[in-house]
Coordinates of N, CA, C and O in Angstrom, one line a residue:
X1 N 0.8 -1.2 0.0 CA 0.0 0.0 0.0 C 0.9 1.3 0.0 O 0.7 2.2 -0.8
X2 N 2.0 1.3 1.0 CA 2.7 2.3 0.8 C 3.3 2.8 -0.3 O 3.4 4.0 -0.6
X3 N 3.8 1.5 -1.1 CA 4.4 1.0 -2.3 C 3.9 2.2 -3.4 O 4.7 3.1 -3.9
X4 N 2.5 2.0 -3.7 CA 1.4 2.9 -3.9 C 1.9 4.3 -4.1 O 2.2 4.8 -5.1
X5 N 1.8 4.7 -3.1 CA 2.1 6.4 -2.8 C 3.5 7.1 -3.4 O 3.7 8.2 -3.8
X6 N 4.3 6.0 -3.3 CA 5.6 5.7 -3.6 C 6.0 6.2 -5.6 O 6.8 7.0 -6.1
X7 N 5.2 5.4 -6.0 CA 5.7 5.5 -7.4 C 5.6 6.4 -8.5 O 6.0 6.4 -9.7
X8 N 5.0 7.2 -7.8 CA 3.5 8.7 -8.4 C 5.1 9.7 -8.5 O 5.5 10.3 -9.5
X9 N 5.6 9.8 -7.1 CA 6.6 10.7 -7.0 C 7.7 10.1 -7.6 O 8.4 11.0 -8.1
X10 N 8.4 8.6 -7.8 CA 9.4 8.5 -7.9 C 9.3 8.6 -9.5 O 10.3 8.5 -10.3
X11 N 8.1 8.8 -9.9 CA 7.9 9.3 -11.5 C 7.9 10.9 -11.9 O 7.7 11.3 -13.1
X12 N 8.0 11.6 -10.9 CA 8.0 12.7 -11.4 C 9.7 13.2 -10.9 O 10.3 14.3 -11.1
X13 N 10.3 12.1 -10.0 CA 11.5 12.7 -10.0 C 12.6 12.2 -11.3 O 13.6 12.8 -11.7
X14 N 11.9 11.1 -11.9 CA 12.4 10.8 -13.3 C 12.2 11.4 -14.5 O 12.9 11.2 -15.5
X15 N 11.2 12.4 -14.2 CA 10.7 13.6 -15.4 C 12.0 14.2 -15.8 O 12.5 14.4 -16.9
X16 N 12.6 14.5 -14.4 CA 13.5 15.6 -14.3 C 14.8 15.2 -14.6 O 15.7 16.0 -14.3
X17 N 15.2 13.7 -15.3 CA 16.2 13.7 -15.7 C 16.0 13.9 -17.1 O 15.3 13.1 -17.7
X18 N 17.0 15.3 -17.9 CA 17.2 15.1 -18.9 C 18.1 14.9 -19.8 O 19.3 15.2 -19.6
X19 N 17.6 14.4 -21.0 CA 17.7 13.5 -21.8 C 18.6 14.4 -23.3 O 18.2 15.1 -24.2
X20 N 20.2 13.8 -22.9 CA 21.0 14.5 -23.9 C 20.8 14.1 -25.5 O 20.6 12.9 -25.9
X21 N 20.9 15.4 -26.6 CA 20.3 15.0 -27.5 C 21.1 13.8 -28.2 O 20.8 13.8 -29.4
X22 N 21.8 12.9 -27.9 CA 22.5 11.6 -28.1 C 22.0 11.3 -27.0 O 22.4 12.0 -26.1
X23 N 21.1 10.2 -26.7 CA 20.8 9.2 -25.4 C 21.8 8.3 -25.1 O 22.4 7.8 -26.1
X24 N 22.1 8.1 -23.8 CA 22.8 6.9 -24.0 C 22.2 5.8 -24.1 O 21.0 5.8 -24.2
X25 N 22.8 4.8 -24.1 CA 22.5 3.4 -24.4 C 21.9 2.4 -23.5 O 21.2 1.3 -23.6
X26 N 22.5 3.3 -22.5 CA 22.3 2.3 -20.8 C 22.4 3.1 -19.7 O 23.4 3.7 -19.3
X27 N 21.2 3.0 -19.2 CA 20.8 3.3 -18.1 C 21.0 3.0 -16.7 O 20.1 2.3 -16.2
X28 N 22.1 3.4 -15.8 CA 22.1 2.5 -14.4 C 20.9 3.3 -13.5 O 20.7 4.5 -13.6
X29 N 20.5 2.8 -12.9 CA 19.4 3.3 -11.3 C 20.1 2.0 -10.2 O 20.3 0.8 -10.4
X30 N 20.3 2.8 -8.9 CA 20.3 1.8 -7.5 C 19.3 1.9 -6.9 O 18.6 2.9 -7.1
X31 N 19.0 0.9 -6.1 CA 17.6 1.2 -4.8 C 18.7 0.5 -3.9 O 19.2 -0.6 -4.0
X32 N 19.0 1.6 -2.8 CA 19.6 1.2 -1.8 C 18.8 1.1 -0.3 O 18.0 1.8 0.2
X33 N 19.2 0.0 0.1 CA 18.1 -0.4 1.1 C 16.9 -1.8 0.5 O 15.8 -2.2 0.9
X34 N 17.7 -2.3 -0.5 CA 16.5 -3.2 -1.8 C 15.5 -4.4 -0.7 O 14.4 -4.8 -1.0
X35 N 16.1 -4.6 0.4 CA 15.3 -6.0 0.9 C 15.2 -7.0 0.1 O 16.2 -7.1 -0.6
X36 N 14.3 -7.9 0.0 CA 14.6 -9.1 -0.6 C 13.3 -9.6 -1.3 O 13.3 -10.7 -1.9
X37 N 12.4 -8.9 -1.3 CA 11.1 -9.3 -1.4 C 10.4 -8.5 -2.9 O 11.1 -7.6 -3.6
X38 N 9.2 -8.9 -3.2 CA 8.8 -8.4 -4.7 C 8.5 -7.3 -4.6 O 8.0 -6.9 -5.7
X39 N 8.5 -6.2 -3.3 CA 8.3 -4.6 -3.7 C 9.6 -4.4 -4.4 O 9.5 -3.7 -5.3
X40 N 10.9 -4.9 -4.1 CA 11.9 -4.0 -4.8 C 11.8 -3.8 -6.4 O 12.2 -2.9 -7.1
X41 N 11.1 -5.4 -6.5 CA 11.0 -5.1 -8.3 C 9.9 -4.1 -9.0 O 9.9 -3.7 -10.2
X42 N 8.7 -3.8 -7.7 CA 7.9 -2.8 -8.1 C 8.5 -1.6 -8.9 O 8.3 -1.1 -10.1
X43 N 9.6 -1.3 -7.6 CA 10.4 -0.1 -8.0 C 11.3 0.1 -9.4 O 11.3 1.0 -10.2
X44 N 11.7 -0.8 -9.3 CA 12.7 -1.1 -10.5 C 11.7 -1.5 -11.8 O 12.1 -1.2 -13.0
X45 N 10.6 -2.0 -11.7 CA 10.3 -2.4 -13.0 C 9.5 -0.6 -13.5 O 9.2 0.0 -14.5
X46 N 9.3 -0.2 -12.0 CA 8.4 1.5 -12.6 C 9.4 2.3 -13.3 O 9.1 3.1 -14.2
X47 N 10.6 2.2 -12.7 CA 11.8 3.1 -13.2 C 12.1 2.2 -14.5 O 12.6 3.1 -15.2
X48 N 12.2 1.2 -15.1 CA 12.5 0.8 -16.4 C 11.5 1.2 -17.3 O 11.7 1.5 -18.5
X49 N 10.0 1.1 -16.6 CA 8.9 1.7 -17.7 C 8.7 2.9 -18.2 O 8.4 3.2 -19.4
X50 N 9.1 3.7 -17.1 CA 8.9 5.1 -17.4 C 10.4 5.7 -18.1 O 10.3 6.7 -18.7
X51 N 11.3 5.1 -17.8 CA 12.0 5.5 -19.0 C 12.5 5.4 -20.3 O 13.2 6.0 -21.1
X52 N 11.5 4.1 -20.2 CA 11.6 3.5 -21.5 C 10.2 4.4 -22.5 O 10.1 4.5 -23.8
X53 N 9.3 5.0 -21.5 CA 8.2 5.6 -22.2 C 8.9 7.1 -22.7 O 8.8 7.5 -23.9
X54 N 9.5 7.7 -21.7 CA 10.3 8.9 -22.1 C 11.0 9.0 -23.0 O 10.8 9.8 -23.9
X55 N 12.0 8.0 -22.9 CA 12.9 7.5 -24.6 C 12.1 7.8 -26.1 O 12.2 8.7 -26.9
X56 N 11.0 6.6 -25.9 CA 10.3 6.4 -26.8 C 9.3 8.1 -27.2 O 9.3 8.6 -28.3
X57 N 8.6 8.7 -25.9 CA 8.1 9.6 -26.8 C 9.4 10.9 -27.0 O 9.3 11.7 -27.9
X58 N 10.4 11.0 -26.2 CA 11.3 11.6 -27.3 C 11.8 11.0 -28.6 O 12.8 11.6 -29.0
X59 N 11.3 9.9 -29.3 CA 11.7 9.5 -30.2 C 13.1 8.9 -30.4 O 13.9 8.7 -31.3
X60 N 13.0 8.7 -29.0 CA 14.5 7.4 -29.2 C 14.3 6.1 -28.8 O 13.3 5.7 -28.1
X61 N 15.3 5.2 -29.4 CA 15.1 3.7 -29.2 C 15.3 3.4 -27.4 O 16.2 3.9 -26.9
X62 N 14.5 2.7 -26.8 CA 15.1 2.6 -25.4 C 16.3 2.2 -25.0 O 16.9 1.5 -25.8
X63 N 16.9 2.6 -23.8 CA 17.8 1.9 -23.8 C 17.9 0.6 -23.4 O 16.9 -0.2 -23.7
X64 N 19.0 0.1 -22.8 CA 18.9 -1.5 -22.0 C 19.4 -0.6 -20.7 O 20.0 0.4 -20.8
X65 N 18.8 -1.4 -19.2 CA 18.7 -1.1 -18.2 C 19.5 -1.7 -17.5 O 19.5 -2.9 -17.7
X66 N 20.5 -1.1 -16.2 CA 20.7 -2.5 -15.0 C 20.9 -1.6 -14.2 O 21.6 -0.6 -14.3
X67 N 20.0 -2.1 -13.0 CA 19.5 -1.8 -11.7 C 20.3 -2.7 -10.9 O 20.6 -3.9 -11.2
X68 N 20.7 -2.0 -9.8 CA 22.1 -2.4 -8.8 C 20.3 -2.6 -7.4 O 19.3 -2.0 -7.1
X69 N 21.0 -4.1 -7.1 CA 19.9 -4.0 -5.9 C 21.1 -3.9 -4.7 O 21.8 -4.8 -4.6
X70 N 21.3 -2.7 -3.7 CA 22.5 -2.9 -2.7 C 21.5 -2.9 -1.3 O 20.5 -2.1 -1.1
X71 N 21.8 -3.7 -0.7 CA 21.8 -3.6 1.0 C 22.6 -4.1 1.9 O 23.7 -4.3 1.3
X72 N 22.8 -4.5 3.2 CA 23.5 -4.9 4.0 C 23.7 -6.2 3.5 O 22.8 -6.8 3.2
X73 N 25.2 -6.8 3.4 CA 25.6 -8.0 3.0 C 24.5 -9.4 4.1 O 24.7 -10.6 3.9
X74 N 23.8 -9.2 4.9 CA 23.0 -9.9 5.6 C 21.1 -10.2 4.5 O 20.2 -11.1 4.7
X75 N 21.2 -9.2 3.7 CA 19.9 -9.5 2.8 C 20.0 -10.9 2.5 O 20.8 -11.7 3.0
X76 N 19.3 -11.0 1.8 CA 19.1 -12.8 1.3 C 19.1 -12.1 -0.1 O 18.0 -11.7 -0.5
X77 N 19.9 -12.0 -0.6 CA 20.1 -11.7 -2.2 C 19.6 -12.9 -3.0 O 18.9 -12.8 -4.1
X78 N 20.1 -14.0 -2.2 CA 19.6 -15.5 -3.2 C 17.8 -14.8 -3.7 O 17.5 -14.4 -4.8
X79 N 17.3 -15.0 -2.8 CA 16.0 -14.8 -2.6 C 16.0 -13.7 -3.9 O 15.6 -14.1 -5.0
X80 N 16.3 -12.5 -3.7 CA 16.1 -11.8 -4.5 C 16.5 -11.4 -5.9 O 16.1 -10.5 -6.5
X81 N 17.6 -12.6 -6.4 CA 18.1 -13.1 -7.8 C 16.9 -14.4 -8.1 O 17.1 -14.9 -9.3
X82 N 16.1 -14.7 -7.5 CA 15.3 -15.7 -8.1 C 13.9 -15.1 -8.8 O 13.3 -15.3 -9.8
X83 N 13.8 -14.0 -7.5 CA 12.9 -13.0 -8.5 C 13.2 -11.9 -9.9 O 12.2 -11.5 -10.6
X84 N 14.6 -11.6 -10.2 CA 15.2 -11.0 -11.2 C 14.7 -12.0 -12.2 O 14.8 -11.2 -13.2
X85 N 14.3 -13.2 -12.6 CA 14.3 -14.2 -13.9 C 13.5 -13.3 -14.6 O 13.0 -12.4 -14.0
X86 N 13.6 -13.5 -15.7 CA 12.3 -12.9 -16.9 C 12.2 -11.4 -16.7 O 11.2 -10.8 -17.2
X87 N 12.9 -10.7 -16.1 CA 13.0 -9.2 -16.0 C 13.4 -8.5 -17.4 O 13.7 -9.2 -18.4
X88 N 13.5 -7.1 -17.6 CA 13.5 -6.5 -18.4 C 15.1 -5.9 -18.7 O 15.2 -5.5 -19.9
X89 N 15.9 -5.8 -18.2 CA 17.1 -5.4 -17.5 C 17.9 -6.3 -16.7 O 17.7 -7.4 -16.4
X90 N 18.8 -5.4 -16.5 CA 20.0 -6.1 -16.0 C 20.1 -6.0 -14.6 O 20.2 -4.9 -14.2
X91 N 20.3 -7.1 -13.5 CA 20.6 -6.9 -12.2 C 21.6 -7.5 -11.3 O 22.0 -8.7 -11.2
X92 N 21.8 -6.7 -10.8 CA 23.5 -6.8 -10.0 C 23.2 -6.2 -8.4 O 22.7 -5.1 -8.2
X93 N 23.8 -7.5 -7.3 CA 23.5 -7.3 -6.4 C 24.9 -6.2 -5.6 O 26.0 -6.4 -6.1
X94 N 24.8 -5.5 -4.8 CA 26.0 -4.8 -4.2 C 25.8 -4.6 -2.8 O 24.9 -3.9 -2.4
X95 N 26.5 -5.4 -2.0 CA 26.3 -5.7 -0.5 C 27.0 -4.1 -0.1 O 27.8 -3.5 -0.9
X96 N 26.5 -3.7 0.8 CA 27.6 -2.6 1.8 C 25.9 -1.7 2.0 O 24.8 -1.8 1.5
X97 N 26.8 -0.6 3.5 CA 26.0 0.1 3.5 C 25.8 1.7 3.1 O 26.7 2.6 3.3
X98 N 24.7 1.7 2.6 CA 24.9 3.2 1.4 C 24.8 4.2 2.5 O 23.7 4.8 2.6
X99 N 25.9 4.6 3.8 CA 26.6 5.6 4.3 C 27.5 5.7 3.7 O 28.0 6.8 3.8
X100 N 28.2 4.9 2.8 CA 29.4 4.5 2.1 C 29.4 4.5 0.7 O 28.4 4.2 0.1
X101 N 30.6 4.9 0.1 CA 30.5 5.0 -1.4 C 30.0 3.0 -1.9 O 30.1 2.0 -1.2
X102 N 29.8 3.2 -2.9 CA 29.2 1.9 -2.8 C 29.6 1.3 -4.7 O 29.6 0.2 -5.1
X103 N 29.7 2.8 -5.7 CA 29.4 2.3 -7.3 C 30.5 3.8 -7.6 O 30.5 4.9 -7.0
X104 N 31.3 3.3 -8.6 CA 32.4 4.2 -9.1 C 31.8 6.0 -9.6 O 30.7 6.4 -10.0
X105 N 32.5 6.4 -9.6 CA 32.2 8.0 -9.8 C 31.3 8.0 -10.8 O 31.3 7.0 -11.6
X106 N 30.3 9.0 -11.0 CA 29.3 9.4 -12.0 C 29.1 8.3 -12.7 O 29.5 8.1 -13.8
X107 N 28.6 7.6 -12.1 CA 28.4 5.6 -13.1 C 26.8 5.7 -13.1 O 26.1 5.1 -13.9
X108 N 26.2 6.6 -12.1 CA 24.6 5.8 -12.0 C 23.9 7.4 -12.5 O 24.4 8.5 -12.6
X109 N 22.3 6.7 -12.8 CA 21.4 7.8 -13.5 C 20.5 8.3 -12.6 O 20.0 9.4 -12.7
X110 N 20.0 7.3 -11.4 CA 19.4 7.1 -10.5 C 19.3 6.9 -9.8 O 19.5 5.7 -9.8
X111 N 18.8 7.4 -8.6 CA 19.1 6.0 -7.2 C 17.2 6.6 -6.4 O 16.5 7.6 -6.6
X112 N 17.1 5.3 -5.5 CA 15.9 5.3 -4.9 C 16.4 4.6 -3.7 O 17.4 4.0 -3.7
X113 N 15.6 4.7 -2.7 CA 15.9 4.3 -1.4 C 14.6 4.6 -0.8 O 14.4 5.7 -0.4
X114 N 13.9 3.9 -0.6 CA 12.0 3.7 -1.1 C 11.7 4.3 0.3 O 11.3 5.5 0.6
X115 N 12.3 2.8 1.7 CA 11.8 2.8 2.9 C 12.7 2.9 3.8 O 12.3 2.8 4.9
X116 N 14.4 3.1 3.5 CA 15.9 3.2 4.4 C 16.0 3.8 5.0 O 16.0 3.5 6.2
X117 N 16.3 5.3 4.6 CA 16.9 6.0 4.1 C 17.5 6.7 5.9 O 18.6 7.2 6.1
X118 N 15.9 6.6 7.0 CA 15.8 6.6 8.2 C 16.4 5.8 9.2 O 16.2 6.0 10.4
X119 N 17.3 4.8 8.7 CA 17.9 3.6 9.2 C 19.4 4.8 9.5 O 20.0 5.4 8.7
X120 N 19.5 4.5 10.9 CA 21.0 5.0 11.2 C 21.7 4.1 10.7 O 21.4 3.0 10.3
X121 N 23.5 5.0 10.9 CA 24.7 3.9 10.5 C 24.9 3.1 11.7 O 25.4 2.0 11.6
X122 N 24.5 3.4 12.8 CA 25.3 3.3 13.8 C 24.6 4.0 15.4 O 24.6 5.2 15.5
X123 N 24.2 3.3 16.6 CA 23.5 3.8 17.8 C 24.3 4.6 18.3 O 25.4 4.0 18.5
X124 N 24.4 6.2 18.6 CA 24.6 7.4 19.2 C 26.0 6.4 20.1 O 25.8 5.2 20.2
X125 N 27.1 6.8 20.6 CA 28.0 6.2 21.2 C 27.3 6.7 23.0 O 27.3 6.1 24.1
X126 N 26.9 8.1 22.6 CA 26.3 8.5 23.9 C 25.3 8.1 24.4 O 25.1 8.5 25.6
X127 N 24.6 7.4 23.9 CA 23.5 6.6 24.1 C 23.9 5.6 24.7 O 23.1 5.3 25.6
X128 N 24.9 5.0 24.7 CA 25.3 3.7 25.3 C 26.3 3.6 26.1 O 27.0 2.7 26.4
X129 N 26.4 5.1 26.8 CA 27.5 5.7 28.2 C 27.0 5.6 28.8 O 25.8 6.1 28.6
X130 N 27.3 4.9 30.1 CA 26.4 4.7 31.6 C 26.8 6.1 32.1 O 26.0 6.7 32.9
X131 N 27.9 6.7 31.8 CA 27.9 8.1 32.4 C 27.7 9.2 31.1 O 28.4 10.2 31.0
X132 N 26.8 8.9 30.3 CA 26.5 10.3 29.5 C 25.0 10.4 30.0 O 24.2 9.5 30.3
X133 N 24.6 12.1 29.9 CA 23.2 12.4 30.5 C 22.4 11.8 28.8 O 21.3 12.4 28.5
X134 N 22.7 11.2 28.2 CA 22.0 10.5 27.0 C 21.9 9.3 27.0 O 21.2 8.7 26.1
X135 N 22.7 8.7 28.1 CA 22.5 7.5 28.0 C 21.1 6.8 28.3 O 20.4 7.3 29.1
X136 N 20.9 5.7 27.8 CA 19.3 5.2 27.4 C 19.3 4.1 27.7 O 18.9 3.5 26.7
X137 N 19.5 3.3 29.0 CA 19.4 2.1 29.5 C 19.4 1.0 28.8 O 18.6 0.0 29.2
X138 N 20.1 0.8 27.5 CA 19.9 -0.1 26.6 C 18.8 -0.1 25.9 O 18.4 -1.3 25.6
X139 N 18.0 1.1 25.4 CA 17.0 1.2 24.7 C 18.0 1.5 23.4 O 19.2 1.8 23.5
X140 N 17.1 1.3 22.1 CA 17.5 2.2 21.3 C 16.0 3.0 20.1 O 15.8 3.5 19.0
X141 N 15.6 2.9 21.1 CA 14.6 4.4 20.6 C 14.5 5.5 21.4 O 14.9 5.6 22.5
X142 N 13.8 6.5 20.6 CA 13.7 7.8 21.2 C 12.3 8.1 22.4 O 12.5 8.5 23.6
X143 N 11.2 7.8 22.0 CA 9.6 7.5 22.7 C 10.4 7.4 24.1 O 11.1 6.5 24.5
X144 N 10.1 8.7 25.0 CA 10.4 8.5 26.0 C 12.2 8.8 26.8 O 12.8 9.0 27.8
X145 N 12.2 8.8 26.1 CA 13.9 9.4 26.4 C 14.5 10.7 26.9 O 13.7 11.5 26.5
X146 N 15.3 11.1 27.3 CA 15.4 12.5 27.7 C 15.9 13.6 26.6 O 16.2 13.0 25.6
X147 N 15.9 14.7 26.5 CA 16.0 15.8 25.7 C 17.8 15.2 25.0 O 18.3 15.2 23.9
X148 N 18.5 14.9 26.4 CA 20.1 14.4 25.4 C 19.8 13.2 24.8 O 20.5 13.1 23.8
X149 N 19.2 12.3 24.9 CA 19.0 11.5 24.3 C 18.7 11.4 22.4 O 19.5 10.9 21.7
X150 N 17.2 11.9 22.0 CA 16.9 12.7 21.2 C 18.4 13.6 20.4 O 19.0 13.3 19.3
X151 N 18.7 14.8 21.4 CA 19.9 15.2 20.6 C 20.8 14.4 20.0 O 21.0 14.5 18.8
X152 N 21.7 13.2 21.0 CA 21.8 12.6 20.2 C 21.8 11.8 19.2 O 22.9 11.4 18.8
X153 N 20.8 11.5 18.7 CA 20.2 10.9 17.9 C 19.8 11.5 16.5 O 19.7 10.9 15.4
X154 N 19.6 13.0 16.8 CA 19.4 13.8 16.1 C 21.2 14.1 15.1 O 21.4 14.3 13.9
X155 N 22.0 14.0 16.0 CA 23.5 14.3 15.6 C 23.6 13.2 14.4 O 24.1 13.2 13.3
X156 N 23.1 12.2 15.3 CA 23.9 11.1 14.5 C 23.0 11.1 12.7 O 23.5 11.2 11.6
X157 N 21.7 11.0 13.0 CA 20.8 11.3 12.0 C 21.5 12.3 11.0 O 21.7 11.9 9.8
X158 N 21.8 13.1 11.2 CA 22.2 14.4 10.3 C 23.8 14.2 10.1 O 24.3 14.7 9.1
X159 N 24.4 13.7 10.8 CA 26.2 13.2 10.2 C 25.7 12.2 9.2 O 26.1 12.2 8.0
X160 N 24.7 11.4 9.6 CA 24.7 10.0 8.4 C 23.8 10.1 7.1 O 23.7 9.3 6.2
X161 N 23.0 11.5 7.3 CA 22.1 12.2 6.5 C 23.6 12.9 5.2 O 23.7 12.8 4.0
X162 N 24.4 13.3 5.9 CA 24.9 14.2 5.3 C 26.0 12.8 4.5 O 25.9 12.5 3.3
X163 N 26.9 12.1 5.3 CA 27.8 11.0 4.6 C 26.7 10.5 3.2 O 27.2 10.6 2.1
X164 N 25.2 10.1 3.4 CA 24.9 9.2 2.5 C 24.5 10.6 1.2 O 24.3 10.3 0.0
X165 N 24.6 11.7 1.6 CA 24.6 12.5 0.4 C 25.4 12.6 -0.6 O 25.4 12.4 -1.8
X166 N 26.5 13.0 0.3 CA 28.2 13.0 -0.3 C 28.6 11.9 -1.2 O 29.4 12.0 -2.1
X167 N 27.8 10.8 -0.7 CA 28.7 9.5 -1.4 C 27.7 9.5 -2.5 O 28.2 8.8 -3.4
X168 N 26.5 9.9 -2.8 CA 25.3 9.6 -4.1 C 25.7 10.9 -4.7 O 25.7 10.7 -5.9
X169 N 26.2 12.1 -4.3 CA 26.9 12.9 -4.9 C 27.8 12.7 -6.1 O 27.6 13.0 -7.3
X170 N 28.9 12.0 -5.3 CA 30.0 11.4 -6.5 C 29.7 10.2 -7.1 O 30.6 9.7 -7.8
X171 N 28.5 9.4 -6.9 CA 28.3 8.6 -7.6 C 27.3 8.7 -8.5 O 27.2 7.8 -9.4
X172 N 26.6 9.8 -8.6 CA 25.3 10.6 -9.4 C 25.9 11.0 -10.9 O 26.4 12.1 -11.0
X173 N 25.8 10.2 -12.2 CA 25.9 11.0 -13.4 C 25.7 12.6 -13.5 O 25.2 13.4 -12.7
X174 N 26.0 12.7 -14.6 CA 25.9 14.5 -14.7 C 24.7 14.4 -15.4 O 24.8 13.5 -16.2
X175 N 23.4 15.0 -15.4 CA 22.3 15.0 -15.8 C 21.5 13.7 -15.3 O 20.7 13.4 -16.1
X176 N 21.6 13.0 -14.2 CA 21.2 12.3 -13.3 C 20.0 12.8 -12.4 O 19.6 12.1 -11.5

């Protein structure tokens, strides 16, 4: 259902890539964060349609596609190369986590990151200080915590907000 709500926008953020008057040939998009299950191919097969519809009414031949599925080396990739059969494109799994560069400079056209994106790198260090006023009795949520708590959380949010920019940065084609 969320899925849903999801695809409306990630089609108007593909409006906005444009289209040099030589197209290329091949298209890369990542979904980082992919899980293992048949929403990821929702994504990937909306991003292969819709730009294969754009191609075509600019009057170019489509291209060929390959979609990088990356998440934590702990996914069940198996699982999710059995669903890739009879696809439209090309797919290639990339374990690591996208706080980190993950795909060589200006290589991709695309990237999505559906339901992640909210996932820290890493629990606040002050959070897990028996002598910091943030420390959080072995919790790791916020619901209830003190104002240092939160902050911390907030820090860490916005350092790993900012790393996962930097690295889709240099990995973002130019007209991406």
């Amino acid at each position: 259902r969320n899925l849903e709500m999801v695809v409306p926008v990630l089609k108007e953020t593909l409006d906005t890539i444009r289209l040099p008057r030589r197209p290329e040939k091949l298209l890369a998009a990542a979904d980082l964060g992919c899980s293992c299950c048949q929403n990821t191919l929702v994504v990937a097969d909306a991003i292969v349609q819709h730009m294969t519809d754009m191609y075509v009414s600019q009057g170019h031949d489509p291209p060929e596609f390959c979609i990088y599925f990356s998440d934590l080396p702990s996914n069940d990739f198996n699982t999710l190369f059995r669903l890739l059969l009879d696809r439209r494109y090309f797919g290639a799994g990339v374990p690591g986590s996208f706080h980190d560069r993950l795909f060589p400079e200006r290589s991709i056209h695309a990237f999505t990151s559906t339901f992640s994106v909210h996932w820290l790198s890493r629990v606040p260090e002050q959070v897990l200080d028996k002598g910091s006023p943030a420390y959080n009795a072995g919790k790791v949520f916020v619901h209830g915590a003190s104002e240092a708590t939160g902050a911390a959380y907030r820090r860490q949010f916005q350092s790993d907000l900012a790393r996962f920019l930097r690295c889709r940065a240099a990995e973002l084609k130019r007209r991406g």
